[in-house]
Tab-separated table of N, CA and C in Angstrom:
chain	number	residue	atom	x	y	z
A	1	UNK	N	9.032	3.654	2.447
A	1	UNK	CA	9.606	2.349	2.745
A	1	UNK	C	8.520	1.363	3.159
A	2	UNK	N	8.729	0.132	2.821
A	2	UNK	CA	7.783	-0.930	3.164
A	2	UNK	C	8.046	-1.433	4.576
A	3	UNK	N	6.986	-1.779	5.266
A	3	UNK	CA	7.087	-2.355	6.606
A	3	UNK	C	6.641	-3.804	6.538
A	4	UNK	N	7.506	-4.753	6.916
A	4	UNK	CA	7.113	-6.162	6.843
A	4	UNK	C	6.054	-6.499	7.897
A	5	UNK	N	5.158	-7.396	7.535
A	5	UNK	CA	4.165	-7.922	8.473
A	5	UNK	C	4.758	-9.200	9.052
A	6	UNK	N	5.008	-9.197	10.343
A	6	UNK	CA	5.672	-10.328	10.981
A	6	UNK	C	4.722	-11.034	11.931
A	7	UNK	N	4.785	-12.363	11.935
A	7	UNK	CA	3.946	-13.117	12.847
A	7	UNK	C	3.965	-14.609	12.593
A	8	UNK	N	3.979	-15.014	11.335
A	8	UNK	CA	3.996	-16.448	11.041
A	8	UNK	C	5.307	-17.072	11.501
A	9	UNK	N	5.239	-18.330	11.886
A	9	UNK	CA	6.415	-19.053	12.362
A	9	UNK	C	6.981	-19.981	11.294
A	10	UNK	N	6.591	-19.778	10.074
A	10	UNK	CA	7.087	-20.548	8.940
A	10	UNK	C	6.836	-19.756	7.683
A	11	UNK	N	7.182	-20.336	6.560
A	11	UNK	CA	7.020	-19.602	5.305
A	11	UNK	C	5.548	-19.320	5.022
A	12	UNK	N	5.310	-18.177	4.428
A	12	UNK	CA	3.961	-17.775	4.024
A	12	UNK	C	3.690	-18.392	2.658
A	13	UNK	N	2.560	-19.061	2.520
A	13	UNK	CA	2.228	-19.781	1.305
A	13	UNK	C	1.290	-19.011	0.377
A	14	UNK	N	0.444	-18.132	0.943
A	14	UNK	CA	-0.517	-17.406	0.117
A	14	UNK	C	-0.908	-16.117	0.823
A	15	UNK	N	-1.216	-15.105	0.023
A	15	UNK	CA	-1.747	-13.821	0.479
A	15	UNK	C	-2.970	-13.494	-0.351
A	16	UNK	N	-3.987	-12.945	0.286
A	16	UNK	CA	-5.193	-12.536	-0.431
A	16	UNK	C	-5.697	-11.227	0.176
A	17	UNK	N	-5.949	-10.236	-0.679
A	17	UNK	CA	-6.564	-9.000	-0.234
A	17	UNK	C	-8.060	-9.217	-0.041
A	18	UNK	N	-8.615	-8.562	0.959
A	18	UNK	CA	-10.054	-8.639	1.215
A	18	UNK	C	-10.819	-8.049	0.034
A	19	UNK	N	-11.916	-8.696	-0.358
A	19	UNK	CA	-12.732	-8.145	-1.439
A	19	UNK	C	-13.600	-6.967	-0.993
A	20	UNK	N	-13.713	-6.742	0.311
A	20	UNK	CA	-14.603	-5.697	0.814
A	20	UNK	C	-13.897	-4.608	1.611
A	21	UNK	N	-12.678	-4.874	2.075
A	21	UNK	CA	-11.943	-3.895	2.877
A	21	UNK	C	-10.564	-3.697	2.250
A	22	UNK	N	-10.352	-2.555	1.641
A	22	UNK	CA	-9.151	-2.353	0.826
A	22	UNK	C	-7.848	-2.367	1.610
A	23	UNK	N	-7.887	-2.226	2.930
A	23	UNK	CA	-6.668	-2.204	3.745
A	23	UNK	C	-6.428	-3.503	4.503
A	24	UNK	N	-7.228	-4.520	4.229
A	24	UNK	CA	-7.140	-5.786	4.960
A	24	UNK	C	-6.677	-6.885	4.020
A	25	UNK	N	-5.723	-7.679	4.503
A	25	UNK	CA	-5.309	-8.852	3.750
A	25	UNK	C	-5.203	-10.034	4.698
A	26	UNK	N	-5.180	-11.209	4.119
A	26	UNK	CA	-5.065	-12.436	4.883
A	26	UNK	C	-3.890	-13.228	4.350
A	27	UNK	N	-3.265	-13.996	5.229
A	27	UNK	CA	-2.138	-14.833	4.841
A	27	UNK	C	-2.285	-16.206	5.481
A	28	UNK	N	-1.672	-17.191	4.842
A	28	UNK	CA	-1.633	-18.534	5.419
A	28	UNK	C	-0.202	-19.042	5.342
A	29	UNK	N	0.094	-20.038	6.174
A	29	UNK	CA	1.489	-20.424	6.336
A	29	UNK	C	1.647	-21.911	6.620
A	30	UNK	N	2.898	-22.346	6.508
A	30	UNK	CA	3.231	-23.723	6.878
A	30	UNK	C	3.090	-23.943	8.384
A	31	UNK	N	2.913	-22.876	9.159
A	31	UNK	CA	2.704	-23.031	10.599
A	31	UNK	C	1.266	-23.435	10.938
A	32	UNK	N	0.412	-23.604	9.899
A	32	UNK	CA	-0.962	-24.059	10.110
A	32	UNK	C	-1.945	-22.964	10.461
A	33	UNK	N	-1.498	-21.709	10.443
A	33	UNK	CA	-2.390	-20.614	10.818
A	33	UNK	C	-2.805	-19.779	9.612
A	34	UNK	N	-3.929	-19.107	9.801
A	34	UNK	CA	-4.384	-18.056	8.897
A	34	UNK	C	-4.416	-16.789	9.731
A	35	UNK	N	-3.920	-15.711	9.151
A	35	UNK	CA	-3.876	-14.437	9.867
A	35	UNK	C	-4.487	-13.344	9.009
A	36	UNK	N	-5.111	-12.389	9.685
A	36	UNK	CA	-5.705	-11.230	9.012
A	36	UNK	C	-4.949	-10.000	9.488
A	37	UNK	N	-4.638	-9.129	8.531
A	37	UNK	CA	-3.821	-7.957	8.789
A	37	UNK	C	-4.541	-6.696	8.322
A	38	UNK	N	-4.370	-5.609	9.066
A	38	UNK	CA	-4.859	-4.294	8.649
A	38	UNK	C	-3.623	-3.424	8.432
A	39	UNK	N	-3.325	-3.096	7.194
A	39	UNK	CA	-2.085	-2.393	6.868
A	39	UNK	C	-2.110	-0.914	7.267
A	40	UNK	N	-3.248	-0.411	7.725
A	40	UNK	CA	-3.300	0.965	8.222
A	40	UNK	C	-2.647	1.081	9.600
A	41	UNK	N	-2.608	-0.019	10.353
A	41	UNK	CA	-2.086	-0.022	11.722
A	41	UNK	C	-0.745	-0.757	11.734
A	42	UNK	N	0.318	-0.066	11.379
A	42	UNK	CA	1.618	-0.725	11.245
A	42	UNK	C	2.281	-1.040	12.584
A	43	UNK	N	1.801	-0.455	13.676
A	43	UNK	CA	2.345	-0.793	14.989
A	43	UNK	C	1.808	-2.137	15.481
A	44	UNK	N	0.581	-2.464	15.111
A	44	UNK	CA	-0.045	-3.720	15.514
A	44	UNK	C	-0.977	-4.199	14.395
A	45	UNK	N	-0.415	-4.616	13.255
A	45	UNK	CA	-1.249	-4.913	12.086
A	45	UNK	C	-2.028	-6.231	12.155
A	46	UNK	N	-1.554	-7.202	12.948
A	46	UNK	CA	-2.259	-8.492	13.009
A	46	UNK	C	-3.537	-8.328	13.811
A	47	UNK	N	-4.685	-8.609	13.178
A	47	UNK	CA	-5.971	-8.399	13.823
A	47	UNK	C	-6.647	-9.703	14.229
A	48	UNK	N	-6.452	-10.747	13.440
A	48	UNK	CA	-7.024	-12.051	13.758
A	48	UNK	C	-5.999	-13.130	13.433
A	49	UNK	N	-6.041	-14.201	14.191
A	49	UNK	CA	-5.168	-15.351	13.941
A	49	UNK	C	-5.890	-16.589	14.441
A	50	UNK	N	-5.874	-17.639	13.632
A	50	UNK	CA	-6.431	-18.898	14.100
A	50	UNK	C	-5.684	-20.058	13.474
A	51	UNK	N	-5.680	-21.171	14.193
A	51	UNK	CA	-5.073	-22.388	13.682
A	51	UNK	C	-6.097	-23.072	12.803
A	52	UNK	N	-5.757	-23.211	11.538
A	52	UNK	CA	-6.677	-23.789	10.564
A	52	UNK	C	-6.454	-25.286	10.393
A	53	UNK	N	-5.254	-25.765	10.704
A	53	UNK	CA	-4.941	-27.188	10.571
A	53	UNK	C	-3.633	-27.462	11.293
A	54	UNK	N	-3.343	-28.736	11.546
A	54	UNK	CA	-2.088	-29.132	12.183
A	54	UNK	C	-0.955	-29.238	11.167
A	55	UNK	N	-1.279	-29.088	9.891
A	55	UNK	CA	-0.291	-29.178	8.814
A	55	UNK	C	-0.276	-27.865	8.030
A	56	UNK	N	0.578	-27.818	7.005
A	56	UNK	CA	0.708	-26.616	6.179
A	56	UNK	C	-0.626	-26.198	5.574
A	57	UNK	N	-0.914	-24.909	5.646
A	57	UNK	CA	-2.022	-24.325	4.896
A	57	UNK	C	-1.398	-23.729	3.645
A	58	UNK	N	-1.765	-24.255	2.496
A	58	UNK	CA	-1.132	-23.867	1.239
A	58	UNK	C	-1.823	-22.713	0.532
A	59	UNK	N	-3.135	-22.639	0.649
A	59	UNK	CA	-3.895	-21.655	-0.126
A	59	UNK	C	-5.107	-21.174	0.661
A	60	UNK	N	-5.496	-19.935	0.353
A	60	UNK	CA	-6.733	-19.365	0.889
A	60	UNK	C	-7.425	-18.627	-0.242
A	61	UNK	N	-8.734	-18.451	-0.102
A	61	UNK	CA	-9.500	-17.717	-1.100
A	61	UNK	C	-10.695	-17.066	-0.427
A	62	UNK	N	-10.800	-15.735	-0.584
A	62	UNK	CA	-11.975	-15.013	-0.106
A	62	UNK	C	-13.127	-15.294	-1.058
A	63	UNK	N	-14.331	-15.313	-0.535
A	63	UNK	CA	-15.507	-15.375	-1.388
A	63	UNK	C	-15.719	-13.985	-1.974
A	64	UNK	N	-15.671	-13.873	-3.291
A	64	UNK	CA	-15.780	-12.579	-3.963
A	64	UNK	C	-17.216	-12.217	-4.335
A	65	UNK	N	-18.180	-13.080	-4.053
A	65	UNK	CA	-19.572	-12.783	-4.378
A	65	UNK	C	-20.083	-11.642	-3.503
A	66	UNK	N	-20.892	-10.803	-4.066
A	66	UNK	CA	-21.439	-9.653	-3.346
A	66	UNK	C	-22.125	-10.105	-2.065
A	67	UNK	N	-21.766	-9.478	-0.969
A	67	UNK	CA	-22.394	-9.783	0.308
A	67	UNK	C	-21.873	-11.031	0.988
A	68	UNK	N	-20.861	-11.680	0.426
A	68	UNK	CA	-20.351	-12.924	1.020
A	68	UNK	C	-18.877	-12.828	1.370
A	69	UNK	N	-18.344	-11.612	1.515
A	69	UNK	CA	-16.931	-11.415	1.808
A	69	UNK	C	-16.494	-11.900	3.168
A	70	UNK	N	-17.426	-12.355	3.989
A	70	UNK	CA	-17.064	-12.863	5.305
A	70	UNK	C	-16.666	-14.345	5.263
A	71	UNK	N	-16.711	-14.946	4.078
A	71	UNK	CA	-16.365	-16.363	3.952
A	71	UNK	C	-15.012	-16.531	3.272
A	72	UNK	N	-14.228	-17.469	3.796
A	72	UNK	CA	-12.915	-17.770	3.239
A	72	UNK	C	-12.765	-19.285	3.181
A	73	UNK	N	-12.117	-19.757	2.131
A	73	UNK	CA	-11.796	-21.174	1.999
A	73	UNK	C	-10.294	-21.346	2.180
A	74	UNK	N	-9.901	-22.501	2.726
A	74	UNK	CA	-8.481	-22.812	2.878
A	74	UNK	C	-8.235	-24.249	2.441
A	75	UNK	N	-7.023	-24.501	1.951
A	75	UNK	CA	-6.623	-25.843	1.539
A	75	UNK	C	-5.289	-26.194	2.163
A	76	UNK	N	-5.138	-27.468	2.567
A	76	UNK	CA	-3.956	-27.856	3.333
A	76	UNK	C	-3.207	-29.043	2.729
A	77	UNK	N	-2.052	-29.332	3.323
A	77	UNK	CA	-1.260	-30.496	2.931
A	77	UNK	C	-1.975	-31.810	3.230
A	78	UNK	N	-2.948	-31.782	4.121
A	78	UNK	CA	-3.691	-32.991	4.475
A	78	UNK	C	-4.740	-33.356	3.427
A	79	UNK	N	-4.874	-32.530	2.381
A	79	UNK	CA	-5.883	-32.786	1.360
A	79	UNK	C	-7.271	-32.352	1.779
A	80	UNK	N	-7.352	-31.520	2.797
A	80	UNK	CA	-8.628	-31.051	3.330
A	80	UNK	C	-8.826	-29.595	2.935
A	81	UNK	N	-10.045	-29.268	2.475
A	81	UNK	CA	-10.357	-27.852	2.337
A	81	UNK	C	-11.504	-27.514	3.263
A	82	UNK	N	-11.409	-26.303	3.808
A	82	UNK	CA	-12.348	-25.850	4.830
A	82	UNK	C	-12.921	-24.502	4.424
A	83	UNK	N	-14.133	-24.235	4.894
A	83	UNK	CA	-14.775	-22.940	4.690
A	83	UNK	C	-14.951	-22.306	6.065
A	84	UNK	N	-14.517	-21.067	6.161
A	84	UNK	CA	-14.552	-20.324	7.423
A	84	UNK	C	-15.515	-19.154	7.318
A	85	UNK	N	-16.282	-18.933	8.373
A	85	UNK	CA	-17.091	-17.715	8.510
A	85	UNK	C	-16.277	-16.773	9.379
A	86	UNK	N	-15.725	-15.728	8.793
A	86	UNK	CA	-14.818	-14.854	9.505
A	86	UNK	C	-15.475	-14.112	10.658
A	87	UNK	N	-16.784	-14.047	10.674
A	87	UNK	CA	-17.477	-13.432	11.814
A	87	UNK	C	-17.334	-14.290	13.056
A	88	UNK	N	-17.056	-15.593	12.889
A	88	UNK	CA	-16.936	-16.514	14.017
A	88	UNK	C	-15.499	-16.688	14.502
A	89	UNK	N	-14.537	-16.167	13.769
A	89	UNK	CA	-13.130	-16.382	14.093
A	89	UNK	C	-12.739	-15.719	15.408
A	90	UNK	N	-13.456	-14.732	15.843
A	90	UNK	CA	-13.122	-14.037	17.086
A	90	UNK	C	-13.299	-14.938	18.314
A	91	UNK	N	-14.038	-16.007	18.166
A	91	UNK	CA	-14.225	-16.946	19.275
A	91	UNK	C	-12.991	-17.825	19.428
A	92	UNK	N	-12.701	-18.228	20.648
A	92	UNK	CA	-11.518	-19.058	20.908
A	92	UNK	C	-11.658	-20.460	20.304
A	93	UNK	N	-12.870	-20.950	20.198
A	93	UNK	CA	-13.086	-22.320	19.723
A	93	UNK	C	-13.552	-22.351	18.272
A	94	UNK	N	-12.938	-21.517	17.437
A	94	UNK	CA	-13.360	-21.405	16.045
A	94	UNK	C	-13.238	-22.751	15.332
A	95	UNK	N	-14.276	-23.081	14.611
A	95	UNK	CA	-14.277	-24.273	13.769
A	95	UNK	C	-14.807	-23.873	12.403
A	96	UNK	N	-14.388	-24.593	11.371
A	96	UNK	CA	-14.900	-24.250	10.039
A	96	UNK	C	-16.390	-24.542	9.945
A	97	UNK	N	-17.088	-23.813	9.085
A	97	UNK	CA	-18.513	-24.084	8.899
A	97	UNK	C	-18.713	-25.280	7.976
A	98	UNK	N	-17.686	-25.601	7.182
A	98	UNK	CA	-17.697	-26.795	6.333
A	98	UNK	C	-16.282	-27.322	6.222
A	99	UNK	N	-16.166	-28.638	6.104
A	99	UNK	CA	-14.865	-29.282	5.954
A	99	UNK	C	-15.020	-30.444	4.987
A	100	UNK	N	-14.139	-30.498	3.995
A	100	UNK	CA	-14.232	-31.517	2.953
A	100	UNK	C	-12.910	-32.268	2.865
A	101	UNK	N	-12.966	-33.550	3.067
A	101	UNK	CA	-11.764	-34.374	3.075
A	101	UNK	C	-11.844	-35.383	1.933
A	102	UNK	N	-11.729	-34.881	0.697
A	102	UNK	CA	-11.892	-35.723	-0.486
A	102	UNK	C	-10.580	-36.023	-1.200
A	103	UNK	N	-9.578	-35.178	-0.993
A	103	UNK	CA	-8.341	-35.303	-1.753
A	103	UNK	C	-7.364	-36.253	-1.077
A	104	UNK	N	-6.554	-36.919	-1.873
A	104	UNK	CA	-5.550	-37.841	-1.362
A	104	UNK	C	-4.215	-37.151	-1.130
A	105	UNK	N	-4.035	-35.982	-1.736
A	105	UNK	CA	-2.760	-35.255	-1.656
A	105	UNK	C	-3.030	-33.798	-1.262
A	106	UNK	N	-1.948	-33.036	-1.183
A	106	UNK	CA	-2.016	-31.613	-0.821
A	106	UNK	C	-2.920	-30.836	-1.772
A	107	UNK	N	-3.578	-29.835	-1.235
A	107	UNK	CA	-4.357	-28.914	-2.063
A	107	UNK	C	-3.464	-27.713	-2.346
A	108	UNK	N	-3.244	-27.437	-3.614
A	108	UNK	CA	-2.317	-26.371	-3.992
A	108	UNK	C	-3.020	-25.180	-4.659
A	109	UNK	N	-4.322	-25.297	-4.881
A	109	UNK	CA	-5.078	-24.193	-5.484
A	109	UNK	C	-6.523	-24.305	-5.018
A	110	UNK	N	-7.124	-23.155	-4.758
A	110	UNK	CA	-8.536	-23.130	-4.376
A	110	UNK	C	-9.120	-21.793	-4.792
A	111	UNK	N	-10.340	-21.813	-5.257
A	111	UNK	CA	-10.982	-20.574	-5.726
A	111	UNK	C	-12.487	-20.738	-5.574
A	112	UNK	N	-13.173	-19.660	-5.207
A	112	UNK	CA	-14.639	-19.682	-5.143
A	112	UNK	C	-15.174	-19.698	-6.541
């Protein structure tokens, strides 16, 4: 039987499996957060959570290049895309390493 991963306070917009850890996935939601899950630990699967924006996060994308799996991009309803260094997410004051505010509308797709 499948066990649901619960935590987001709104609809989940995207899921991405880690390119380097086969049991880890990430999700983003209309609640403005990105969360990382370890499916081996079903009693407490949520491992990381951070607020990525004050608006809906529509898409996320892991960097699939060799040796760069610690980077993730996100796109939001504000038309902003951000790049995150996942090694820094453990800090309370996490900020993106890059932020690009070029779009006039929501970002609905993003890929490295």
